[in-house]
Coordinates of C-alpha atoms (C1' of nucleotides) in Angstrom, one line a residue:
Chain A
M1 CA 44.4 15.4 3.7
K2 CA 43.8 18.8 5.1
H3 CA 41.6 20.0 7.9
I4 CA 38.6 18.0 6.9
K5 CA 35.0 19.0 8.1
V6 CA 31.8 17.9 7.4
R7 CA 28.5 18.4 8.1
F8 CA 24.5 17.2 9.0
A9 CA 22.2 19.3 8.4
P10 CA 19.0 18.0 8.1
S11 CA 15.4 19.6 8.1
P12 CA 13.0 19.5 11.2
T13 CA 9.9 18.8 9.2
G14 CA 10.0 15.3 10.0
P15 CA 11.6 12.0 11.7
L16 CA 15.1 11.5 11.0
H17 CA 14.9 8.7 8.0
I18 CA 16.9 6.3 6.9
G19 CA 18.5 7.8 3.7
G20 CA 19.2 11.3 6.1
A21 CA 20.9 8.8 9.3
R22 CA 23.4 7.5 6.7
S23 CA 24.0 10.8 5.2
A24 CA 25.4 11.4 8.0
L25 CA 26.5 8.4 9.6
F26 CA 28.6 8.5 6.3
N27 CA 29.8 12.2 6.6
W28 CA 30.9 10.7 10.8
L29 CA 33.1 7.7 9.1
F30 CA 34.8 9.7 6.7
A31 CA 35.4 12.6 9.9
R32 CA 35.8 10.1 11.7
R33 CA 38.7 8.0 9.6
Y34 CA 40.4 11.3 8.4
G35 CA 40.6 13.8 12.1
G36 CA 38.1 15.7 10.6
K37 CA 35.2 17.6 12.1
F38 CA 31.8 16.3 12.2
L39 CA 28.9 19.4 12.7
V40 CA 24.8 19.5 13.0
R41 CA 23.4 22.1 11.5
I42 CA 19.7 23.2 11.2
E43 CA 18.2 23.8 8.0
D44 CA 14.9 25.1 9.1
T45 CA 14.0 28.3 6.4
D46 CA 10.5 26.3 5.7
L47 CA 8.7 27.5 8.6
E48 CA 5.6 26.1 7.0
R49 CA 7.3 22.4 7.8
S50 CA 9.6 22.4 10.6
S51 CA 9.0 22.4 14.2
R52 CA 11.0 21.8 17.3
E53 CA 9.4 18.5 17.6
S54 CA 11.2 17.4 15.0
E55 CA 14.5 18.8 15.5
E56 CA 14.9 17.5 19.1
N57 CA 13.6 13.7 17.3
I58 CA 16.0 13.6 14.9
L59 CA 18.9 14.7 17.4
A60 CA 18.2 11.9 19.7
S61 CA 18.1 9.6 16.9
L62 CA 21.6 10.3 15.7
T63 CA 22.4 10.4 19.6
W64 CA 20.8 7.3 19.5
L65 CA 22.6 5.4 16.4
G66 CA 25.8 6.9 18.6
L67 CA 26.5 9.8 15.8
D68 CA 28.0 12.6 17.7
W69 CA 29.1 16.2 16.5
D70 CA 32.1 18.0 17.6
E71 CA 30.4 21.5 16.6
G72 CA 26.5 22.7 15.8
I73 CA 23.5 22.8 17.1
G74 CA 23.1 21.6 20.7
V75 CA 27.3 22.1 21.3
G76 CA 28.3 25.1 19.9
G77 CA 31.0 26.3 17.9
S78 CA 32.7 29.5 16.5
G79 CA 30.7 29.5 13.3
G80 CA 27.3 29.5 15.1
P81 CA 24.2 29.4 15.6
Y82 CA 23.9 27.0 13.7
R83 CA 19.4 27.2 12.8
Q84 CA 19.3 28.8 9.7
T85 CA 16.2 30.6 10.7
E86 CA 19.1 32.0 13.0
R87 CA 21.3 33.3 11.4
L88 CA 18.8 35.7 8.6
D89 CA 21.4 38.8 8.8
L90 CA 23.6 36.9 7.0
Y91 CA 22.0 35.3 4.6
H92 CA 21.0 39.2 4.1
K93 CA 24.1 40.6 3.9
Y94 CA 26.1 38.6 1.3
A95 CA 22.6 38.3 -0.6
R96 CA 22.9 42.5 -1.0
R97 CA 25.9 41.8 -2.0
L98 CA 25.3 39.7 -4.9
L99 CA 22.4 42.5 -5.5
E100 CA 25.2 45.1 -6.0
Q101 CA 27.1 43.1 -7.8
G102 CA 24.1 43.0 -10.3
Q103 CA 24.2 39.5 -9.9
A104 CA 21.1 39.1 -7.7
Y105 CA 17.8 41.1 -9.4
Y106 CA 14.2 41.5 -7.4
C107 CA 11.5 39.7 -9.7
Y108 CA 7.5 40.8 -8.9
C109 CA 6.5 38.0 -11.2
T110 CA 2.8 36.6 -9.6
E111 CA 2.5 32.8 -8.7
E112 CA 0.2 32.7 -11.6
E113 CA 3.0 33.9 -14.2
L114 CA 4.9 31.5 -12.8
A115 CA 2.5 28.8 -13.3
A116 CA 1.8 29.6 -17.1
E117 CA 5.8 29.8 -18.1
R118 CA 5.6 26.6 -16.8
E119 CA 3.1 24.9 -18.8
A120 CA 4.3 27.0 -21.7
L121 CA 8.0 24.9 -21.3
L122 CA 6.5 21.8 -20.2
S123 CA 4.3 21.5 -23.4
A124 CA 7.6 22.6 -25.3
G125 CA 8.9 19.9 -24.1
E126 CA 11.6 22.2 -22.8
M127 CA 13.6 22.1 -19.4
V128 CA 11.1 23.7 -17.0
R129 CA 12.7 26.9 -15.3
Y130 CA 12.4 31.2 -14.9
L131 CA 13.0 33.4 -18.5
G132 CA 14.1 36.1 -16.8
R133 CA 11.0 38.6 -17.3
C134 CA 12.0 40.7 -14.2
R135 CA 16.2 41.5 -14.7
K136 CA 15.9 44.4 -17.0
L137 CA 12.8 45.6 -14.3
R138 CA 13.6 49.3 -13.6
R139 CA 14.4 50.4 -9.7
E140 CA 11.5 52.1 -9.5
D141 CA 9.1 50.5 -11.5
G142 CA 9.8 48.1 -9.0
L143 CA 9.2 49.8 -6.3
Q144 CA 5.8 51.1 -7.5
L145 CA 4.9 47.3 -7.6
E146 CA 5.6 47.7 -4.4
N147 CA 3.7 50.3 -3.6
E148 CA 0.9 48.0 -5.2
G149 CA 1.3 45.4 -2.6
R150 CA 3.2 42.7 -4.5
R151 CA 6.6 41.0 -2.6
A152 CA 9.5 41.0 -4.7
V153 CA 11.2 37.4 -4.6
L154 CA 15.4 38.0 -5.1
R155 CA 16.6 35.7 -8.4
F156 CA 20.4 34.8 -8.8
Q157 CA 21.4 35.5 -12.2
V158 CA 22.2 32.4 -13.8
P159 CA 24.5 33.3 -17.2
D160 CA 22.9 32.7 -20.2
E161 CA 25.9 30.5 -21.8
R162 CA 28.1 28.3 -19.8
V163 CA 28.7 25.3 -18.6
V164 CA 29.2 24.2 -14.7
I165 CA 31.0 21.4 -14.2
V166 CA 30.3 19.3 -10.7
A167 CA 34.0 17.7 -9.9
D168 CA 32.5 15.0 -8.2
Q169 CA 34.0 12.3 -6.1
V170 CA 31.9 9.9 -6.6
R171 CA 30.6 10.5 -10.4
G172 CA 32.9 11.5 -12.2
Q173 CA 32.8 15.7 -14.0
V174 CA 29.6 15.8 -14.6
K175 CA 28.2 18.9 -16.9
F176 CA 24.9 20.9 -16.7
E177 CA 23.8 23.7 -19.2
C178 CA 23.0 27.1 -17.3
S179 CA 20.9 27.5 -20.6
G180 CA 18.4 25.1 -18.8
M181 CA 18.8 26.4 -15.0
G182 CA 16.5 29.5 -14.9
D183 CA 17.5 32.3 -12.4
F184 CA 16.5 30.4 -9.5
I185 CA 15.0 32.1 -6.2
I186 CA 17.6 32.6 -3.3
L187 CA 15.1 34.8 -1.1
K188 CA 11.8 34.4 -0.8
S189 CA 8.9 37.1 -0.3
D190 CA 9.7 37.3 3.1
D191 CA 13.1 37.2 2.8
V192 CA 13.9 34.2 4.3
P193 CA 16.4 32.4 2.0
T194 CA 15.8 29.2 -0.2
Y195 CA 17.9 26.1 0.5
N196 CA 19.9 26.7 -2.7
F197 CA 21.4 29.7 -1.0
A198 CA 21.7 29.0 2.4
V199 CA 24.1 25.5 2.0
V200 CA 26.0 27.3 -0.2
V201 CA 26.6 30.6 2.6
D202 CA 26.7 28.6 6.1
D203 CA 28.7 26.0 4.3
H204 CA 31.4 28.7 3.3
L205 CA 30.7 30.4 6.9
M206 CA 31.5 27.3 8.7
G207 CA 33.8 25.8 6.9
I208 CA 33.0 23.2 5.6
T209 CA 35.7 21.3 2.7
H210 CA 33.3 18.2 2.0
V211 CA 29.9 17.7 1.1
L212 CA 28.5 14.4 1.2
R213 CA 25.2 13.9 0.4
A214 CA 22.0 11.7 -1.2
E215 CA 22.3 11.8 -5.4
E216 CA 18.9 13.7 -5.3
H217 CA 20.9 16.4 -4.4
L218 CA 23.3 15.8 -7.4
S219 CA 20.9 18.7 -9.8
N220 CA 21.0 22.0 -7.5
T221 CA 25.5 21.4 -7.2
P222 CA 25.2 23.7 -10.5
R223 CA 23.5 26.0 -9.3
Q224 CA 25.3 26.2 -5.4
I225 CA 28.3 26.4 -7.3
L226 CA 27.5 29.3 -9.5
L227 CA 26.7 31.0 -5.8
Y228 CA 29.7 30.1 -4.8
E229 CA 32.1 31.7 -7.2
A230 CA 30.1 34.7 -7.3
L231 CA 30.8 35.4 -3.4
G232 CA 33.8 34.7 -4.7
W233 CA 33.8 31.5 -2.2
E234 CA 36.1 28.0 -2.0
I235 CA 33.8 25.7 -3.6
P236 CA 34.3 22.4 -1.6
V237 CA 34.4 19.3 -2.6
F238 CA 31.1 16.7 -3.5
A239 CA 30.3 13.5 -3.3
H240 CA 27.0 12.6 -4.0
I241 CA 25.8 9.3 -2.6
S242 CA 23.5 6.5 -4.1
L243 CA 20.3 6.7 -3.0
I244 CA 18.6 3.9 -0.7
L245 CA 15.7 2.4 -2.8
G246 CA 12.3 0.2 -1.8
K247 CA 11.3 -2.3 -2.8
D248 CA 9.8 -1.1 -5.5
R249 CA 13.2 0.4 -6.6
S250 CA 11.5 4.4 -6.4
K251 CA 12.9 6.2 -3.8
M252 CA 12.4 4.8 0.1
S253 CA 9.5 6.6 1.9
K254 CA 6.8 6.1 4.2
R255 CA 4.5 4.1 1.7
H256 CA 7.6 1.1 1.2
G257 CA 7.4 0.9 5.8
A258 CA 9.5 2.0 8.5
A259 CA 11.4 4.2 6.9
A260 CA 12.4 6.5 10.8
I261 CA 15.2 5.8 12.6
E262 CA 12.9 6.3 15.9
Q263 CA 10.5 3.1 13.7
Y264 CA 13.5 1.4 14.2
Q265 CA 14.2 1.6 17.2
A266 CA 10.8 1.4 18.4
L267 CA 10.6 -2.1 17.2
G268 CA 13.4 -2.7 18.9
Y269 CA 16.2 -2.8 16.5
L270 CA 19.8 -2.1 18.2
P271 CA 21.5 0.8 16.6
E272 CA 24.8 -1.4 16.3
A273 CA 22.5 -3.0 13.9
L274 CA 21.4 -0.5 12.5
V275 CA 24.5 1.4 11.4
N276 CA 26.3 -2.8 10.2
F277 CA 23.3 -2.5 7.7
M278 CA 23.1 1.1 6.5
A279 CA 26.7 1.6 6.2
L280 CA 26.4 -1.6 3.4
L281 CA 24.2 0.2 1.2
G282 CA 26.1 2.3 -1.1
W283 CA 29.1 1.7 0.2
S284 CA 31.3 -1.5 0.8
P285 CA 34.5 -2.6 2.8
G286 CA 37.8 -4.0 1.2
G287 CA 37.2 -7.6 2.6
E288 CA 34.9 -10.4 2.6
E289 CA 33.6 -8.9 6.6
E290 CA 30.3 -7.2 7.2
V291 CA 29.7 -7.6 11.0
F292 CA 31.7 -4.3 11.7
T293 CA 31.4 -2.0 14.8
L294 CA 31.1 2.0 14.3
D295 CA 34.7 1.5 15.8
Q296 CA 35.5 -1.1 13.5
L297 CA 34.2 1.2 10.2
Q298 CA 35.3 4.5 11.0
E299 CA 38.9 2.9 10.7
Q300 CA 37.9 1.8 7.0
F301 CA 35.6 3.8 5.5
S302 CA 36.5 5.8 2.4
L303 CA 35.0 7.6 -0.3
D304 CA 36.5 5.6 -3.0
R305 CA 34.7 2.8 -2.0
L306 CA 31.3 4.2 -2.0
A307 CA 28.7 2.9 -5.3
K308 CA 28.0 4.6 -7.9
N309 CA 24.8 2.5 -8.2
P310 CA 21.2 3.0 -5.9
A311 CA 20.9 0.6 -3.2
V312 CA 17.5 -1.4 -2.8
F313 CA 16.6 -1.6 1.2
D314 CA 16.3 -5.1 2.0
L315 CA 14.2 -6.1 5.6
D316 CA 15.8 -9.3 5.5
K317 CA 19.4 -8.5 5.7
L318 CA 18.4 -6.3 8.6
N319 CA 16.8 -8.2 10.4
W320 CA 19.8 -11.3 10.2
L321 CA 22.0 -8.2 11.4
N322 CA 20.1 -7.6 14.5
G323 CA 19.4 -10.8 15.1
Y324 CA 23.3 -11.4 14.9
Y325 CA 24.1 -8.6 17.2
I326 CA 20.9 -9.8 19.7
R327 CA 22.6 -13.0 20.1
Q328 CA 25.4 -11.5 20.3
S329 CA 24.6 -8.8 23.4
S330 CA 25.1 -9.4 27.1
L331 CA 22.1 -11.3 29.1
D332 CA 21.6 -8.2 30.9
R333 CA 21.0 -6.0 27.9
V334 CA 18.6 -8.2 25.9
T335 CA 16.8 -8.7 28.9
S336 CA 16.8 -4.5 29.8
L337 CA 15.4 -4.5 26.2
A338 CA 12.6 -7.3 26.5
I339 CA 11.5 -5.4 30.3
P340 CA 9.3 -2.6 27.9
F341 CA 7.8 -4.8 25.7
L342 CA 6.9 -7.4 27.7
Q343 CA 5.1 -4.8 30.2
R344 CA 3.4 -3.2 27.2
A345 CA 2.2 -6.5 26.5
G346 CA 0.7 -7.3 29.8
Y347 CA 3.2 -9.9 30.6
L348 CA 4.9 -7.4 33.0
S349 CA 3.6 -5.3 35.4
S350 CA 4.6 -2.0 35.1
E351 CA 6.6 -1.6 38.5
A352 CA 8.8 -4.8 36.8
T353 CA 9.9 -6.1 40.2
P354 CA 12.8 -8.3 40.6
E355 CA 11.2 -11.5 41.0
E356 CA 9.6 -10.1 37.4
Q357 CA 13.3 -9.3 36.2
E358 CA 14.5 -12.7 36.9
W359 CA 11.7 -14.4 35.1
A360 CA 12.7 -12.0 32.1
R361 CA 15.8 -13.7 32.1
L362 CA 14.8 -16.7 32.4
L363 CA 11.9 -15.9 29.4
V364 CA 15.2 -14.1 27.3
T365 CA 17.4 -17.0 27.3
A366 CA 15.3 -19.3 26.7
V367 CA 14.1 -17.5 23.4
R368 CA 16.7 -15.1 21.9
E369 CA 17.5 -16.9 19.4
Y370 CA 14.6 -16.6 17.5
L371 CA 14.3 -13.0 17.7
S372 CA 14.8 -10.1 14.9
N373 CA 13.8 -7.8 16.4
M374 CA 13.1 -7.3 20.2
S375 CA 9.6 -6.4 19.4
E376 CA 8.8 -10.3 18.3
I377 CA 9.4 -11.4 22.3
T378 CA 6.1 -10.9 22.8
N379 CA 5.1 -14.2 20.5
H380 CA 7.6 -16.3 22.4
A381 CA 6.4 -15.4 25.4
A382 CA 2.3 -15.9 24.8
L383 CA 4.0 -19.2 25.1
F384 CA 4.2 -19.7 28.5
F385 CA 0.4 -17.3 29.3
H386 CA -2.3 -19.6 27.5
V387 CA -2.7 -22.8 28.7
P388 CA -2.3 -24.9 25.3
D389 CA -5.6 -26.2 23.7
Y390 CA -3.8 -29.0 21.9
N391 CA -5.6 -28.1 18.8
D392 CA -2.2 -28.1 16.8
P393 CA -2.2 -31.2 14.5
E394 CA 1.0 -32.3 15.1
A395 CA 0.9 -32.3 19.1
R396 CA -1.9 -33.6 18.9
A397 CA -0.8 -36.5 16.6
V398 CA 2.1 -37.0 19.3
L399 CA -0.3 -36.9 23.0
E400 CA -2.7 -39.5 21.3
Q401 CA 0.0 -42.3 21.1
E402 CA 0.4 -45.2 22.7
Q403 CA 2.0 -44.7 26.5
V404 CA 2.1 -41.3 26.2
A405 CA -0.1 -40.3 29.5
P406 CA 1.4 -43.0 31.7
V407 CA 4.9 -41.4 31.1
L408 CA 3.1 -38.0 31.5
G409 CA 1.8 -39.3 34.6
A410 CA 5.1 -40.4 35.8
I411 CA 7.1 -36.9 34.8
K412 CA 4.2 -35.1 37.0
D413 CA 4.8 -36.8 39.9
R414 CA 8.5 -37.2 39.2
L415 CA 8.6 -33.5 39.0
V416 CA 6.8 -32.4 42.4
K417 CA 8.6 -34.3 44.0
T418 CA 12.3 -33.7 42.6
F419 CA 11.5 -29.6 42.7
D420 CA 9.4 -29.3 45.6
Q421 CA 12.0 -28.4 48.1
K422 CA 14.9 -27.2 44.5
V423 CA 15.0 -24.0 42.9
L424 CA 14.3 -25.2 39.4
D425 CA 17.1 -24.0 37.1
E426 CA 18.8 -24.6 34.1
Q427 CA 20.8 -27.3 35.3
G428 CA 18.4 -28.8 37.7
V429 CA 16.1 -29.6 34.3
K430 CA 18.8 -30.7 32.0
D431 CA 20.2 -33.4 35.1
F432 CA 15.8 -33.6 35.8
L433 CA 15.2 -34.9 32.2
K434 CA 18.5 -37.0 31.1
K435 CA 17.9 -39.2 33.9
M436 CA 14.0 -39.9 32.6
P437 CA 14.4 -42.7 30.2
K438 CA 16.7 -44.4 32.7
D439 CA 14.1 -43.9 35.6
L440 CA 11.2 -45.0 33.6
G441 CA 12.0 -47.3 31.6
V442 CA 10.9 -45.9 28.0
G443 CA 12.7 -44.9 25.3
G444 CA 13.7 -40.0 24.9
K445 CA 11.3 -40.8 22.0
K446 CA 8.4 -41.1 24.4
I447 CA 9.5 -38.9 26.6
Y448 CA 10.7 -35.6 25.2
L449 CA 8.1 -34.7 22.0
P450 CA 5.4 -35.9 24.3
L451 CA 6.4 -33.8 27.4
R452 CA 7.0 -30.9 25.1
A453 CA 3.3 -31.2 23.5
A454 CA 2.2 -31.3 26.6
L455 CA 4.1 -28.0 27.9
T456 CA 3.4 -26.1 24.9
G457 CA 0.5 -27.7 22.7
R458 CA 3.1 -27.7 19.8
T459 CA 6.2 -30.0 18.2
K460 CA 8.1 -26.9 18.2
G461 CA 10.2 -24.1 20.3
P462 CA 12.8 -23.8 22.8
E463 CA 15.1 -26.6 24.7
L464 CA 12.9 -27.8 27.2
Y465 CA 15.8 -27.3 30.0
H466 CA 14.6 -23.5 28.8
L467 CA 11.1 -24.1 29.1
I468 CA 10.4 -25.8 32.1
P469 CA 11.9 -22.7 34.1
V470 CA 10.0 -20.2 32.4
L471 CA 6.7 -22.6 32.9
G472 CA 7.5 -22.4 36.8
L473 CA 6.4 -25.9 38.5
N474 CA 3.1 -25.0 39.6
R475 CA 2.5 -24.4 35.7
A476 CA 4.2 -27.2 34.6
V477 CA 2.4 -29.5 36.6
V478 CA -1.0 -27.3 35.3
R479 CA -0.8 -28.1 32.2
L480 CA 0.8 -32.1 32.5
E481 CA -3.3 -32.6 34.0
S482 CA -4.5 -30.5 31.3
A483 CA -2.5 -32.8 28.9
L484 CA -3.9 -35.4 30.9
G485 CA -7.1 -34.7 30.2
F486 CA -6.9 -34.2 26.9
I487 CA -6.2 -37.5 26.1
F488 CA -8.5 -38.9 28.7
A489 CA -11.2 -37.2 27.1
Q490 CA -10.1 -38.5 23.8
H491 CA -9.8 -41.8 24.3
S492 CA -13.2 -42.2 25.8
G493 CA -15.0 -40.2 23.0
S494 CA -12.8 -42.9 20.3
D495 CA -14.8 -45.7 23.0
L496 CA -18.1 -43.8 22.3
D497 CA -17.3 -43.9 18.1
V498 CA -17.0 -47.8 18.4
Chain B
rG1 C1' 8.9 15.6 -21.5
rG2 C1' 13.2 18.3 -21.0
rC3 C1' 17.7 17.4 -17.6
rC4 C1' 21.3 14.6 -14.9
rC5 C1' 22.8 9.7 -12.7
rC6 C1' 23.1 4.3 -12.9
rA7 C1' 22.5 -0.7 -14.6
rU8 C1' 27.1 -8.4 -12.3
rG9 C1' 22.2 -13.7 -9.0
rG10 C1' 16.0 -12.4 -5.9
rU11 C1' 19.0 -8.6 -2.4
rC12 C1' 23.5 -5.9 -1.3
rA13 C1' 27.8 -6.6 -3.4
rA14 C1' 33.8 -7.8 -5.0
rG15 C1' 35.2 -7.1 -9.5
rC16 C1' 38.6 -2.0 -11.8
rG17 C1' 41.8 -4.6 -19.6
rG18 C1' 44.2 -11.7 -19.4
rU19 C1' 44.9 -15.0 -12.7
rC20 C1' 36.4 -14.7 -14.1
rU21 C1' 34.9 -22.0 -16.2
rA22 C1' 33.1 -14.2 -11.8
rA23 C1' 34.4 -13.6 -4.4
rG24 C1' 31.8 -12.8 0.3
rA25 C1' 26.7 -11.6 2.7
rC26 C1' 21.1 -11.5 3.2
rA27 C1' 17.1 -14.5 1.3
rC28 C1' 16.0 -19.7 -0.4
rC29 C1' 17.5 -25.4 -0.5
rG30 C1' 19.9 -29.7 0.5
rC31 C1' 22.7 -32.1 4.6
rC32 C1' 24.7 -32.5 9.8
rC33 C1' 24.6 -30.7 14.9
rU34 C1' 20.4 -31.5 17.6
rU35 C1' 15.5 -36.9 20.2
rU36 C1' 11.9 -30.6 18.3
rC37 C1' 12.1 -25.8 16.1
rA38 C1' 15.9 -22.2 16.4
rC39 C1' 21.2 -21.7 16.5
rG40 C1' 26.1 -23.6 14.2
rG41 C1' 28.7 -26.1 10.5
rC42 C1' 29.2 -27.7 5.7
rG43 C1' 27.1 -27.9 0.7
rG44 C1' 24.2 -26.2 -4.0
rU45 C1' 20.6 -23.6 -6.9
rA46 C1' 21.4 -18.5 -9.3
rA47 C1' 24.5 -13.0 -12.0
rC48 C1' 28.0 -9.7 -16.6
rC49 C1' 20.7 -5.6 -19.5
rC50 C1' 21.1 -5.6 -25.4
rG51 C1' 23.6 -4.7 -29.9
rG52 C1' 28.0 -2.5 -31.9
rG53 C1' 33.2 -1.3 -32.2
rU54 C1' 38.2 -0.9 -29.5
rU55 C1' 41.7 -5.3 -28.3
rC56 C1' 45.8 -10.6 -29.7
rG57 C1' 42.0 -10.5 -25.2
rA58 C1' 36.5 -7.1 -22.0
rA59 C1' 32.2 -8.1 -16.7
rU60 C1' 36.3 -4.5 -17.0
rC61 C1' 37.5 1.0 -21.7
rC62 C1' 33.7 4.0 -26.2
rC63 C1' 29.0 5.0 -28.7
rG64 C1' 23.8 3.6 -29.2
rG65 C1' 19.8 1.5 -27.6
rU66 C1' 16.8 -0.6 -23.9
rG67 C1' 15.5 -0.3 -18.9
rG68 C1' 15.1 2.2 -14.0
rG69 C1' 15.9 6.2 -11.0
rG70 C1' 16.3 11.1 -9.4
rU71 C1' 15.7 16.0 -10.7
rC72 C1' 12.6 20.7 -12.6
rA73 C1' 8.4 25.0 -6.4
rC74 C1' 9.0 31.7 -3.1
rC75 C1' 10.8 22.4 -0.4
rA76 C1' 14.9 21.3 2.0

RNA sequence: GGCCCCAUGGUCAAGCGGUCUAAGACACCGCCCUUUCACGGCGGUAACCCGGGUUCGAAUCCCGGUGGGGUCACCA
């Protein structure tokens, strides 16, 4: 394949959404796979809704995902500037050309007139479009209207009888009847280009060879093709990727929950999990493997494995993948990811002293296999900060068994004796627990579960040899004492009942 | 409503005319590991939207229906 060049061209009107991120990813993968170039351009022609803040947000999300670009905003290149509002003269130049070629004309129709036309067409069951009232408007009449204060838009004149065929890499030949299109606006009344016009000018001038974008743009494509033809430009290859749907099968949006990349970042999802997950929505590898790094994906990506049918966003699978990556990552990385969440929950000071960091490490080793995202760590940390109330029925039942009190008492004494001078680490606790049955002359059943119940107030949880070091000797002792107190209270209570 | 796209288990999906009594993953269920849970291992439940063609043969091709989605802006 020749010099491939693709692009991601977001509108800075909000954060980067899953759908956009997936488009960016596919473009990036395609460029990397075939040694092409990946470009990022900002489509900020919606002056009302665009903001620099959103732009920066989007770019930050791309970078966080690990997607870099060879040309465009922030990195420069020969096709710049890369913000559409900074290229207005370019659009005007080509708009003038279309005007001179007689393929564009000024339109002075008012909002009311257009609305009425729309209503009429809608109720007639026809395609809503502009019927071309101003097509034959003479220039002097137009100027007259301008003197009266009316502002014109520039419309592209669509051929009356024609079929435009979009040759799409994933959908095949898609036909569109020009009669249903209507003369569309290319320059708004403030001389800012509309999307359809700006993309064509930019994609051509920037040398884009392949346009990979979401399927919602498919119906715009014939208009863009008409523009390419009118300007005498080569038409890029199009590939419209099927949409990502929410649980209710409508296009994924905010109302389906977290839809922005930054939200997943904030919840403690790892970029490689998100990338892996998104790659599997609308694309599939040949084999049976489903876990891929960005590097592995770029070796395999190809257009012919893009799906035609839309994909429902499955949070369960994302969670599984993210949990998988959390388990795979180094302890250092997971710990540093965990610290901000622990600080926000008040479990760690804002300084995160070396001692606290060490403690966080212990916590992470104890609970990381329970996590599907990092924000969940605070739930697990809570266990260590609240003295158990022994209200959990199962834990209660365990503590109320025969012989539990003397065993717990003995463990407490030995714990103190053993670790008074020695560090309470995983191996030490392991050894300690291992010899308990022999030391106490009791079966493990009478030891481990009661100990767990006493220390945590629950019957389920991390390994005892992980849990006890996180707790530390003092808290462990305090909890054993309070468990003993609880057991004693229960017994005297039942004695009174008799 | 017009136009366009799509249709394999609950979800993502493999399949591109015979090897399909239809892969794999997530979820779910069971067993094992573990004196807990989770992780991990093993196994299981579960699908070709319907109707016509074409063909010796159709999940795969064609037509129709149904269903779902997208799009119809001086938003992109």
